[in-house]
mmCIF file of C-alpha atoms and ligand atoms in Angstrom:
data_model
loop_
_atom_site.group_PDB
_atom_site.id
_atom_site.type_symbol
_atom_site.label_atom_id
_atom_site.label_comp_id
_atom_site.label_asym_id
_atom_site.label_seq_id
_atom_site.Cartn_x
_atom_site.Cartn_y
_atom_site.Cartn_z
ATOM 1 C CA UNK A 1 63.439 191.082 72.024
ATOM 2 C CA UNK A 2 64.501 187.793 70.770
ATOM 3 C CA UNK A 3 67.265 187.013 68.171
ATOM 4 C CA UNK A 4 70.743 189.525 68.451
ATOM 5 C CA UNK A 5 70.569 192.974 69.080
ATOM 6 C CA UNK A 6 69.708 195.737 66.726
ATOM 7 C CA UNK A 7 72.158 199.129 67.025
ATOM 8 C CA UNK A 8 71.039 202.067 65.272
ATOM 9 C CA UNK A 9 72.697 205.104 65.364
ATOM 10 C CA UNK A 10 69.802 207.845 65.534
ATOM 11 C CA UNK A 11 70.756 212.009 63.821
ATOM 12 C CA UNK A 12 68.907 214.012 64.651
ATOM 13 C CA UNK A 13 69.518 218.369 63.100
ATOM 14 C CA UNK A 14 66.305 219.558 62.090
ATOM 15 C CA UNK A 15 66.038 222.767 64.300
ATOM 16 C CA UNK A 16 69.187 224.260 66.617
ATOM 17 C CA UNK A 17 70.113 220.681 68.446
ATOM 18 C CA UNK A 18 73.026 218.468 66.516
ATOM 19 C CA UNK A 19 72.199 215.065 68.398
ATOM 20 C CA UNK A 20 73.468 211.780 67.724
ATOM 21 C CA UNK A 21 71.930 208.626 70.189
ATOM 22 C CA UNK A 22 72.847 205.369 69.954
ATOM 23 C CA UNK A 23 70.081 202.566 71.342
ATOM 24 C CA UNK A 24 70.545 198.424 71.667
ATOM 25 C CA UNK A 25 66.925 197.465 70.279
ATOM 26 C CA UNK A 26 65.205 199.840 72.541
ATOM 27 C CA UNK A 27 67.509 200.220 75.342
ATOM 28 C CA UNK A 28 69.243 203.650 75.170
ATOM 29 C CA UNK A 29 73.566 203.499 74.753
ATOM 30 C CA UNK A 30 74.422 207.347 74.529
ATOM 31 C CA UNK A 31 71.876 210.435 73.868
ATOM 32 C CA UNK A 32 74.367 213.394 72.638
ATOM 33 C CA UNK A 33 73.342 217.117 71.890
ATOM 34 C CA UNK A 34 75.370 220.407 70.702
ATOM 35 C CA UNK A 35 73.163 222.775 71.738
ATOM 36 C CA UNK A 36 73.193 225.895 69.274
ATOM 37 C CA UNK A 37 71.329 227.836 71.928
ATOM 38 C CA UNK A 38 74.093 230.507 72.509
ATOM 39 C CA UNK A 39 74.535 231.048 68.721
ATOM 40 C CA UNK A 40 70.466 232.318 68.493
ATOM 41 C CA UNK A 41 70.229 233.542 71.637
ATOM 42 C CA UNK A 42 71.673 237.412 70.642
ATOM 43 C CA UNK A 43 69.073 237.668 67.437
ATOM 44 C CA UNK A 44 66.078 236.583 69.976
ATOM 45 C CA UNK A 45 65.454 233.196 67.804
ATOM 46 C CA UNK A 46 67.508 230.575 65.820
ATOM 47 C CA UNK A 47 68.857 231.996 62.180
ATOM 48 C CA UNK A 48 68.741 229.082 59.580
ATOM 49 C CA UNK A 49 71.798 229.830 58.138
ATOM 50 C CA UNK A 50 73.559 229.630 60.874
ATOM 51 C CA UNK A 51 71.992 226.677 62.472
ATOM 52 C CA UNK A 52 72.689 225.116 59.164
ATOM 53 C CA UNK A 53 76.131 225.999 59.621
ATOM 54 C CA UNK A 54 77.332 225.147 63.112
ATOM 55 C CA UNK A 55 75.012 221.702 62.562
ATOM 56 C CA UNK A 56 77.912 221.010 60.006
ATOM 57 C CA UNK A 57 80.657 221.922 62.270
ATOM 58 C CA UNK A 58 79.600 219.895 64.569
ATOM 59 C CA UNK A 59 77.736 216.409 63.054
ATOM 60 C CA UNK A 60 80.862 214.737 62.804
ATOM 61 C CA UNK A 61 82.145 215.164 66.199
ATOM 62 C CA UNK A 62 78.519 214.322 68.059
ATOM 63 C CA UNK A 63 77.802 211.567 66.015
ATOM 64 C CA UNK A 64 81.630 210.272 67.124
ATOM 65 C CA UNK A 65 80.728 210.696 70.679
ATOM 66 C CA UNK A 66 77.646 209.108 70.332
ATOM 67 C CA UNK A 67 79.541 205.932 69.436
ATOM 68 C CA UNK A 68 82.394 205.884 71.675
ATOM 69 C CA UNK A 69 79.542 206.624 74.738
ATOM 70 C CA UNK A 70 77.662 203.577 73.460
ATOM 71 C CA UNK A 71 81.205 201.421 73.582
ATOM 72 C CA UNK A 72 80.520 200.485 70.316
ATOM 73 C CA UNK A 73 82.278 200.381 67.145
ATOM 74 C CA UNK A 74 81.200 202.490 63.926
ATOM 75 C CA UNK A 75 81.111 198.794 62.203
ATOM 76 C CA UNK A 76 78.300 197.578 65.232
ATOM 77 C CA UNK A 77 76.147 199.609 63.661
ATOM 78 C CA UNK A 78 72.820 197.877 61.815
ATOM 79 C CA UNK A 79 71.132 200.643 60.622
ATOM 80 C CA UNK A 80 70.966 205.050 60.452
ATOM 81 C CA UNK A 81 68.035 206.780 60.712
ATOM 82 C CA UNK A 82 67.621 210.548 60.050
ATOM 83 C CA UNK A 83 65.008 213.382 61.109
ATOM 84 C CA UNK A 84 63.334 213.850 57.310
ATOM 85 C CA UNK A 85 61.878 216.871 58.424
ATOM 86 C CA UNK A 86 59.548 218.581 59.381
ATOM 87 C CA UNK A 87 62.040 221.293 59.967
ATOM 88 C CA UNK A 88 64.460 223.753 58.584
ATOM 89 C CA UNK A 89 65.943 223.082 55.052
ATOM 90 C CA UNK A 90 69.411 223.893 55.724
ATOM 91 C CA UNK A 91 70.243 222.445 58.755
ATOM 92 C CA UNK A 92 68.135 219.163 57.775
ATOM 93 C CA UNK A 93 70.093 218.995 54.617
ATOM 94 C CA UNK A 94 73.392 218.294 57.386
ATOM 95 C CA UNK A 95 71.411 215.768 59.143
ATOM 96 C CA UNK A 96 70.133 213.817 56.241
ATOM 97 C CA UNK A 97 73.226 213.929 53.734
ATOM 98 C CA UNK A 98 75.325 213.121 56.495
ATOM 99 C CA UNK A 99 72.955 209.577 57.359
ATOM 100 C CA UNK A 100 73.387 209.325 53.185
ATOM 101 C CA UNK A 101 76.716 209.245 53.240
ATOM 102 C CA UNK A 102 77.804 207.336 56.357
ATOM 103 C CA UNK A 103 75.013 204.524 55.711
ATOM 104 C CA UNK A 104 76.531 204.201 51.945
ATOM 105 C CA UNK A 105 80.168 204.205 53.065
ATOM 106 C CA UNK A 106 79.089 201.486 56.037
ATOM 107 C CA UNK A 107 76.731 199.628 53.823
ATOM 108 C CA UNK A 108 73.696 199.268 55.840
ATOM 109 C CA UNK A 109 70.314 200.682 55.610
ATOM 110 C CA UNK A 110 69.165 203.818 56.635
ATOM 111 C CA UNK A 111 65.482 204.840 57.976
ATOM 112 C CA UNK A 112 63.738 208.531 57.204
ATOM 113 C CA UNK A 113 61.942 209.727 60.536
ATOM 114 C CA UNK A 114 59.035 212.115 60.596
ATOM 115 C CA UNK A 115 60.465 214.819 63.791
ATOM 116 C CA UNK A 116 56.763 214.423 65.299
ATOM 117 C CA UNK A 117 56.720 211.026 65.045
ATOM 118 C CA UNK A 118 59.840 211.064 67.197
ATOM 119 C CA UNK A 119 58.791 212.713 69.700
ATOM 120 C CA UNK A 120 56.115 210.577 70.557
ATOM 121 C CA UNK A 121 58.085 207.348 70.296
ATOM 122 C CA UNK A 122 60.582 208.867 72.768
ATOM 123 C CA UNK A 123 57.871 206.886 75.554
ATOM 124 C CA UNK A 124 59.618 204.008 74.438
ATOM 125 C CA UNK A 125 63.299 204.818 74.736
ATOM 126 C CA UNK A 126 64.050 202.656 77.935
ATOM 127 C CA UNK A 127 67.140 202.976 79.766
ATOM 128 C CA UNK A 128 69.337 201.378 82.084
ATOM 129 C CA UNK A 129 68.889 203.124 85.239
ATOM 130 C CA UNK A 130 64.884 202.557 85.030
ATOM 131 C CA UNK A 131 65.495 198.844 85.661
ATOM 132 C CA UNK A 132 61.862 197.109 86.091
ATOM 133 C CA UNK A 133 60.436 200.196 86.891
ATOM 134 C CA UNK A 134 60.303 201.585 83.614
ATOM 135 C CA UNK A 135 57.311 201.813 81.262
ATOM 136 C CA UNK A 136 55.744 202.588 78.105
ATOM 137 C CA UNK A 137 52.285 203.761 77.123
ATOM 138 C CA UNK A 138 49.889 200.630 75.257
ATOM 139 C CA UNK A 139 48.175 201.013 72.546
ATOM 140 C CA UNK A 140 46.135 202.665 71.670
ATOM 141 C CA UNK A 141 46.756 206.283 73.644
ATOM 142 C CA UNK A 142 47.170 209.478 73.383
ATOM 143 C CA UNK A 143 49.955 212.043 72.832
ATOM 144 C CA UNK A 144 49.451 215.490 73.232
ATOM 145 C CA UNK A 145 52.597 217.096 71.163
ATOM 146 C CA UNK A 146 53.633 220.424 72.042
ATOM 147 C CA UNK A 147 57.103 222.353 70.703
ATOM 148 C CA UNK A 148 58.405 224.941 69.627
ATOM 149 C CA UNK A 149 56.549 224.605 66.359
ATOM 150 C CA UNK A 150 53.582 222.114 66.796
ATOM 151 C CA UNK A 151 50.762 221.294 69.316
ATOM 152 C CA UNK A 152 48.773 218.201 68.045
ATOM 153 C CA UNK A 153 46.492 215.690 69.645
ATOM 154 C CA UNK A 154 47.510 212.377 68.183
ATOM 155 C CA UNK A 155 46.206 209.345 68.433
ATOM 156 C CA UNK A 156 48.215 206.481 68.405
ATOM 157 C CA UNK A 157 47.448 203.396 67.594
ATOM 158 C CA UNK A 158 50.884 201.216 66.729
ATOM 159 C CA UNK A 159 54.366 203.041 66.602
ATOM 160 C CA UNK A 160 54.008 203.418 63.158
ATOM 161 C CA UNK A 161 50.609 204.404 63.319
ATOM 162 C CA UNK A 162 49.535 208.197 63.889
ATOM 163 C CA UNK A 163 46.418 210.573 63.137
ATOM 164 C CA UNK A 164 46.401 214.483 64.231
ATOM 165 C CA UNK A 165 43.151 214.797 65.617
ATOM 166 C CA UNK A 166 43.825 218.164 65.865
ATOM 167 C CA UNK A 167 46.393 220.964 66.058
ATOM 168 C CA UNK A 168 47.239 224.816 65.981
ATOM 169 C CA UNK A 169 45.950 226.802 63.213
ATOM 170 C CA UNK A 170 48.376 229.411 63.907
ATOM 171 C CA UNK A 171 51.036 229.446 66.859
ATOM 172 C CA UNK A 172 52.785 226.497 68.549
ATOM 173 C CA UNK A 173 52.416 226.637 72.373
ATOM 174 C CA UNK A 174 56.168 226.962 72.424
ATOM 175 C CA UNK A 175 55.812 229.920 70.538
ATOM 176 C CA UNK A 176 53.611 231.075 73.051
ATOM 177 C CA UNK A 177 55.796 230.404 75.877
ATOM 178 C CA UNK A 178 58.435 232.291 73.871
ATOM 179 C CA UNK A 179 56.994 234.963 72.619
ATOM 180 C CA UNK A 180 55.674 236.211 75.612
ATOM 181 C CA UNK A 181 59.092 235.842 77.285
ATOM 182 C CA UNK A 182 60.167 238.301 74.491
ATOM 183 C CA UNK A 183 57.750 240.692 75.396
ATOM 184 C CA UNK A 184 59.463 240.213 78.823
ATOM 185 C CA UNK A 185 62.348 240.511 78.336
ATOM 186 C CA UNK A 186 63.716 236.923 78.839
ATOM 187 C CA UNK A 187 66.608 235.495 76.381
ATOM 188 C CA UNK A 188 65.354 232.583 73.986
ATOM 189 C CA UNK A 189 63.988 230.151 74.452
ATOM 190 C CA UNK A 190 61.974 231.901 76.940
ATOM 191 C CA UNK A 191 59.925 228.541 77.166
ATOM 192 C CA UNK A 192 62.049 227.513 80.483
ATOM 193 C CA UNK A 193 62.105 231.192 82.045
ATOM 194 C CA UNK A 194 58.564 231.333 82.656
ATOM 195 C CA UNK A 195 58.885 228.369 84.032
ATOM 196 C CA UNK A 196 60.874 229.151 86.710
ATOM 197 C CA UNK A 197 59.517 232.135 87.570
ATOM 198 C CA UNK A 198 55.702 230.761 87.413
ATOM 199 C CA UNK A 199 57.003 228.835 90.334
ATOM 200 C CA UNK A 200 57.060 231.382 92.603
ATOM 201 C CA UNK A 201 53.980 233.364 91.155
ATOM 202 C CA UNK A 202 50.030 233.257 91.450
ATOM 203 C CA UNK A 203 48.455 231.697 88.586
ATOM 204 C CA UNK A 204 45.020 233.442 89.541
ATOM 205 C CA UNK A 205 46.479 237.048 89.086
ATOM 206 C CA UNK A 206 45.728 237.654 85.616
ATOM 207 C CA UNK A 207 42.976 236.408 83.454
ATOM 208 C CA UNK A 208 44.195 236.336 79.829
ATOM 209 C CA UNK A 209 41.839 234.900 77.479
ATOM 210 C CA UNK A 210 40.489 231.373 76.252
ATOM 211 C CA UNK A 211 40.503 231.112 72.833
ATOM 212 C CA UNK A 212 36.862 229.142 71.543
ATOM 213 C CA UNK A 213 38.700 226.571 68.560
ATOM 214 C CA UNK A 214 36.192 223.939 66.871
ATOM 215 C CA UNK A 215 36.953 220.270 67.453
ATOM 216 C CA UNK A 216 40.495 219.392 68.603
ATOM 217 C CA UNK A 217 42.589 222.437 66.882
ATOM 218 C CA UNK A 218 44.552 225.075 69.151
ATOM 219 C CA UNK A 219 44.981 228.745 68.505
ATOM 220 C CA UNK A 220 47.470 231.078 70.269
ATOM 221 C CA UNK A 221 47.790 233.607 68.772
ATOM 222 C CA UNK A 222 44.780 235.591 69.601
ATOM 223 C CA UNK A 223 46.529 234.690 73.470
ATOM 224 C CA UNK A 224 50.029 236.255 72.730
ATOM 225 C CA UNK A 225 48.290 239.497 70.952
ATOM 226 C CA UNK A 226 46.569 240.374 74.728
ATOM 227 C CA UNK A 227 49.351 239.246 76.430
ATOM 228 C CA UNK A 228 51.376 241.712 74.446
ATOM 229 C CA UNK A 229 48.388 244.622 75.372
ATOM 230 C CA UNK A 230 48.043 243.946 78.447
ATOM 231 C CA UNK A 231 51.739 244.208 78.785
ATOM 232 C CA UNK A 232 51.988 247.750 77.386
ATOM 233 C CA UNK A 233 49.038 249.236 78.931
ATOM 234 C CA UNK A 234 50.867 248.356 82.221
ATOM 235 C CA UNK A 235 53.788 249.478 81.331
ATOM 236 C CA UNK A 236 52.800 252.628 80.203
ATOM 237 C CA UNK A 237 50.632 253.417 83.615
ATOM 238 C CA UNK A 238 53.589 251.672 85.451
ATOM 239 C CA UNK A 239 57.319 251.628 83.937
ATOM 240 C CA UNK A 240 58.348 248.559 86.625
ATOM 241 C CA UNK A 241 55.063 247.307 86.187
ATOM 242 C CA UNK A 242 56.898 243.752 84.895
ATOM 243 C CA UNK A 243 59.381 243.842 87.403
ATOM 244 C CA UNK A 244 56.948 244.161 90.167
ATOM 245 C CA UNK A 245 54.715 241.605 88.678
ATOM 246 C CA UNK A 246 57.052 238.736 87.233
ATOM 247 C CA UNK A 247 56.311 235.475 89.005
ATOM 248 C CA UNK A 248 52.700 236.517 88.853
ATOM 249 C CA UNK A 249 52.871 237.219 85.138
ATOM 250 C CA UNK A 250 54.606 233.779 84.524
ATOM 251 C CA UNK A 251 52.389 232.223 86.669
ATOM 252 C CA UNK A 252 49.426 233.238 84.943
ATOM 253 C CA UNK A 253 50.068 233.352 81.868
ATOM 254 C CA UNK A 254 51.324 229.519 82.136
ATOM 255 C CA UNK A 255 48.163 228.552 84.309
ATOM 256 C CA UNK A 256 46.357 229.161 80.694
ATOM 257 C CA UNK A 257 48.594 227.689 78.201
ATOM 258 C CA UNK A 258 47.995 224.737 80.280
ATOM 259 C CA UNK A 259 44.237 224.924 80.582
ATOM 260 C CA UNK A 260 43.871 225.348 76.730
ATOM 261 C CA UNK A 261 46.170 222.499 76.220
ATOM 262 C CA UNK A 262 44.551 219.888 78.949
ATOM 263 C CA UNK A 263 41.288 220.877 77.809
ATOM 264 C CA UNK A 264 41.230 219.345 74.352
ATOM 265 C CA UNK A 265 43.208 216.796 75.685
ATOM 266 C CA UNK A 266 40.622 215.635 78.582
ATOM 267 C CA UNK A 267 37.873 215.886 75.689
ATOM 268 C CA UNK A 268 39.646 213.529 73.431
ATOM 269 C CA UNK A 269 39.994 211.318 76.095
ATOM 270 C CA UNK A 270 36.592 211.239 76.886
ATOM 271 C CA UNK A 271 35.313 210.944 73.176
ATOM 272 C CA UNK A 272 38.088 207.940 72.351
ATOM 273 C CA UNK A 273 37.375 206.593 75.646
ATOM 274 C CA UNK A 274 41.250 206.393 76.059
ATOM 275 C CA UNK A 275 43.294 206.293 79.136
ATOM 276 C CA UNK A 276 46.886 205.871 78.235
ATOM 277 C CA UNK A 277 47.568 209.921 78.097
ATOM 278 C CA UNK A 278 50.921 211.115 77.009
ATOM 279 C CA UNK A 279 53.322 214.133 76.566
ATOM 280 C CA UNK A 280 56.105 214.726 74.436
ATOM 281 C CA UNK A 281 57.916 217.773 72.857
ATOM 282 C CA UNK A 282 59.904 220.336 73.877
ATOM 283 C CA UNK A 283 56.486 221.843 76.503
ATOM 284 C CA UNK A 284 56.015 218.728 78.447
ATOM 285 C CA UNK A 285 59.176 219.958 80.454
ATOM 286 C CA UNK A 286 57.285 222.916 81.849
ATOM 287 C CA UNK A 287 56.499 221.760 85.561
ATOM 288 C CA UNK A 288 53.251 223.790 85.728
ATOM 289 C CA UNK A 289 52.064 221.496 82.273
ATOM 290 C CA UNK A 290 53.441 217.932 84.359
ATOM 291 C CA UNK A 291 51.778 218.863 87.377
ATOM 292 C CA UNK A 292 48.331 219.635 86.042
ATOM 293 C CA UNK A 293 48.631 216.342 83.997
ATOM 294 C CA UNK A 294 49.109 214.562 86.616
ATOM 295 C CA UNK A 295 46.471 216.017 89.148
ATOM 296 C CA UNK A 296 43.925 215.259 85.912
ATOM 297 C CA UNK A 297 45.239 211.700 85.678
ATOM 298 C CA UNK A 298 44.101 211.686 89.014
ATOM 299 C CA UNK A 299 41.032 212.187 88.811
ATOM 300 C CA UNK A 300 39.965 211.432 85.153
ATOM 301 C CA UNK A 301 41.593 207.843 86.060
ATOM 302 C CA UNK A 302 44.305 207.495 83.568
ATOM 303 C CA UNK A 303 47.631 206.452 83.560
ATOM 304 C CA UNK A 304 49.820 209.030 82.523
ATOM 305 C CA UNK A 305 52.937 208.879 80.558
ATOM 306 C CA UNK A 306 55.757 212.029 80.897
ATOM 307 C CA UNK A 307 59.094 211.574 79.217
ATOM 308 C CA UNK A 308 62.190 212.634 81.616
ATOM 309 C CA UNK A 309 63.240 216.117 79.738
ATOM 310 C CA UNK A 310 66.247 214.644 78.024
ATOM 311 C CA UNK A 311 63.302 213.372 75.872
ATOM 312 C CA UNK A 312 61.189 215.763 76.186
ATOM 313 C CA UNK A 313 63.593 218.648 74.439
ATOM 314 C CA UNK A 314 64.945 217.624 71.016
ATOM 315 C CA UNK A 315 66.936 214.330 70.678
ATOM 316 C CA UNK A 316 68.076 211.908 68.430
ATOM 317 C CA UNK A 317 67.318 208.750 70.941
ATOM 318 C CA UNK A 318 63.493 209.384 69.669
ATOM 319 C CA UNK A 319 64.447 209.775 66.546
ATOM 320 C CA UNK A 320 66.625 206.300 66.289
ATOM 321 C CA UNK A 321 63.649 204.579 68.383
ATOM 322 C CA UNK A 322 61.127 205.910 65.385
ATOM 323 C CA UNK A 323 64.397 204.164 63.134
ATOM 324 C CA UNK A 324 63.983 200.673 65.070
ATOM 325 C CA UNK A 325 60.690 200.093 64.467
ATOM 326 C CA UNK A 326 61.182 200.682 60.687
ATOM 327 C CA UNK A 327 64.239 198.792 60.867
ATOM 328 C CA UNK A 328 62.621 195.738 61.875
ATOM 329 C CA UNK A 329 59.928 196.661 59.463
ATOM 330 C CA UNK A 330 61.675 196.817 56.665
ATOM 331 C CA UNK A 331 60.699 200.165 55.826
ATOM 332 C CA UNK A 332 63.924 201.500 54.459
ATOM 333 C CA UNK A 333 64.814 205.134 52.389
ATOM 334 C CA UNK A 334 66.790 204.890 49.338
ATOM 335 C CA UNK A 335 69.877 206.981 48.758
ATOM 336 C CA UNK A 336 67.806 209.527 46.293
ATOM 337 C CA UNK A 337 65.835 210.979 49.596
ATOM 338 C CA UNK A 338 65.982 214.402 49.865
ATOM 339 C CA UNK A 339 65.031 216.793 53.486
ATOM 340 C CA UNK A 340 61.148 218.039 53.482
ATOM 341 C CA UNK A 341 60.515 221.118 55.405
ATOM 342 C CA UNK A 342 57.121 220.332 55.583
ATOM 343 C CA UNK A 343 56.136 217.055 56.247
ATOM 344 C CA UNK A 344 52.562 215.407 57.218
ATOM 345 C CA UNK A 345 52.874 212.028 59.579
ATOM 346 C CA UNK A 346 52.756 209.496 57.474
ATOM 347 C CA UNK A 347 51.055 206.218 58.948
ATOM 348 C CA UNK A 348 51.063 202.961 58.438
HETATM 349 O O1 LIG B 401 60.474 219.875 70.635
HETATM 350 P P1 LIG B 401 61.459 221.036 71.093
HETATM 351 O O2 LIG B 401 63.055 221.189 71.793
HETATM 352 O O3 LIG B 401 62.347 221.988 70.037
HETATM 353 C C1 LIG B 401 61.234 221.701 68.926
HETATM 354 O O4 LIG B 401 60.919 220.982 67.929
HETATM 355 O O5 LIG B 401 60.764 222.814 68.822
HETATM 356 O O6 LIG B 401 61.377 222.337 71.072
HETATM 357 C C2 LIG B 401 61.520 223.803 71.574
HETATM 358 C C3 LIG B 401 60.351 224.338 72.664
HETATM 359 C C4 LIG B 401 60.291 225.824 73.207
HETATM 360 O O7 LIG B 401 59.767 226.547 72.522
HETATM 361 C C5 LIG B 401 60.477 225.874 74.377
HETATM 362 O O8 LIG B 401 60.561 227.482 74.962
HETATM 363 C C6 LIG B 401 59.879 224.930 74.874
HETATM 364 O O9 LIG B 401 60.204 223.569 73.773
HETATM 365 N N1 LIG B 401 60.078 224.790 76.172
HETATM 366 C C7 LIG B 401 59.987 224.827 77.357
HETATM 367 C C8 LIG B 401 60.639 224.961 78.532
HETATM 368 N N2 LIG B 401 61.323 223.788 78.178
HETATM 369 C C9 LIG B 401 61.187 223.757 76.762
HETATM 370 N N3 LIG B 401 58.403 225.760 77.256
HETATM 371 C C10 LIG B 401 57.761 225.930 78.696
HETATM 372 N N4 LIG B 401 58.487 225.486 79.467
HETATM 373 C C11 LIG B 401 59.725 224.710 79.359
HETATM 374 N N5 LIG B 401 59.734 224.374 80.828
HETATM 375 ZN ZN1 LIG B 402 61.075 218.827 68.676
#
C-alpha cells in the first residue's frame, strides 16, 4: 500500500454482538466482540429490547478496548465505519448514533456498511500472523453468505460491486440449524451444538427432504417442518429417541443443509465459469460445510476461500474492511443518516 496508512474503526451492532475493531489499511490491529449470548439464551432467541440495552452498555468499553488493543489513540483514526443495516432497529440505532457522535467529535468522515457486504469483505482482512501465506479471492468470485438471517449466493465483481444471484425465500440456513437445535432441546444459538454432535454421527442415518427451488433460490422452512414432524413421531414411539440418536440426527440434518447449499453453489460456479469460491457468515463456521466445500473445491478445481472462525460470526473487523474500501473511494455518509432494518446490497 502506498501513502500514509489509513486507520479505520469499525462498529457492529446489528444483532446480539457489540463489536469494534481497528484496521490499518487491510491489516487487522484489533478485533473486540462483547457477546450477548447469555442474555438471550434464557429466551431461546434474541430479544430486541434487551439487545439494544446491552449495546448501549457495552459500546463505549468495547470501542475503547479496540483502540487500546490496536495500540493507537483515537486521534490516529481517519474514519469510522458502522453497520447501517440490515438488522434489529433498536440495536442498529446504538451503533449508528455512536458512530455519528464519535465521528463528529473527531472531525473525521464515516462510512455506512451493509452487514452482508461486510461478511463478504471479511475475506480481504489481513492478519499479521499470516505473513506471506495470506491470500484473498480474485475478482470476480462467488460468495455463499450463510448467517442467522441470510442465505445468499453473491457474485462479487469488485469490493463495492455485488449482485445477489439467489437467496432464501423463507428461513435462513442459520435459522434452520437454530430451530432444529431448539426442537432437540439445545440452547440458543444451536448451530454450533449441532456441528459438534454431528462430528460423531452417521450422516446417512436419516433422510431429510431436499427442497426443489428454482434458480439460485433457497428454502429451509419445509426442512424445518419435516424435521419437527420426524422428531415428534419418533419421540411419541420412544421417549428416549433424541438421547439415543442425537449424533446421528445432527449429522443427517447437517449433511442435508450442507447438500442444499453446495448444490446451488456448484451450479452457479459452473454457469458463471468462476473458480474462486468463498463462504461467509456465521454458518461458514460449520465444520461440515467447511469440509464439504474443500472436497467440492478439489473435485471442481476451485480456489476455495474459508474465513478464519473469528471473521465468520459477527465482528467489526469486516465492517472496518468494507469501510476502508469506501474511504479510499471517498464514499462518505452524512450526519443525517438513519439505520435500515432492511437494507439491500448497494452496488457501485
Ligand atoms: O453471521 P452471524 O454471526 O449472525 C447473523 O448475521 O445472523 O450468524 C449466526 C448464525 C446462527 O444461526 C448460528 O447458529 C450459526 O450462525 N452458526 C453455526 C455455527 N456457528 C454459528 N451454524 C452451524 N454450525 C456452526 N458451527
Ligand atoms: Zn452476520
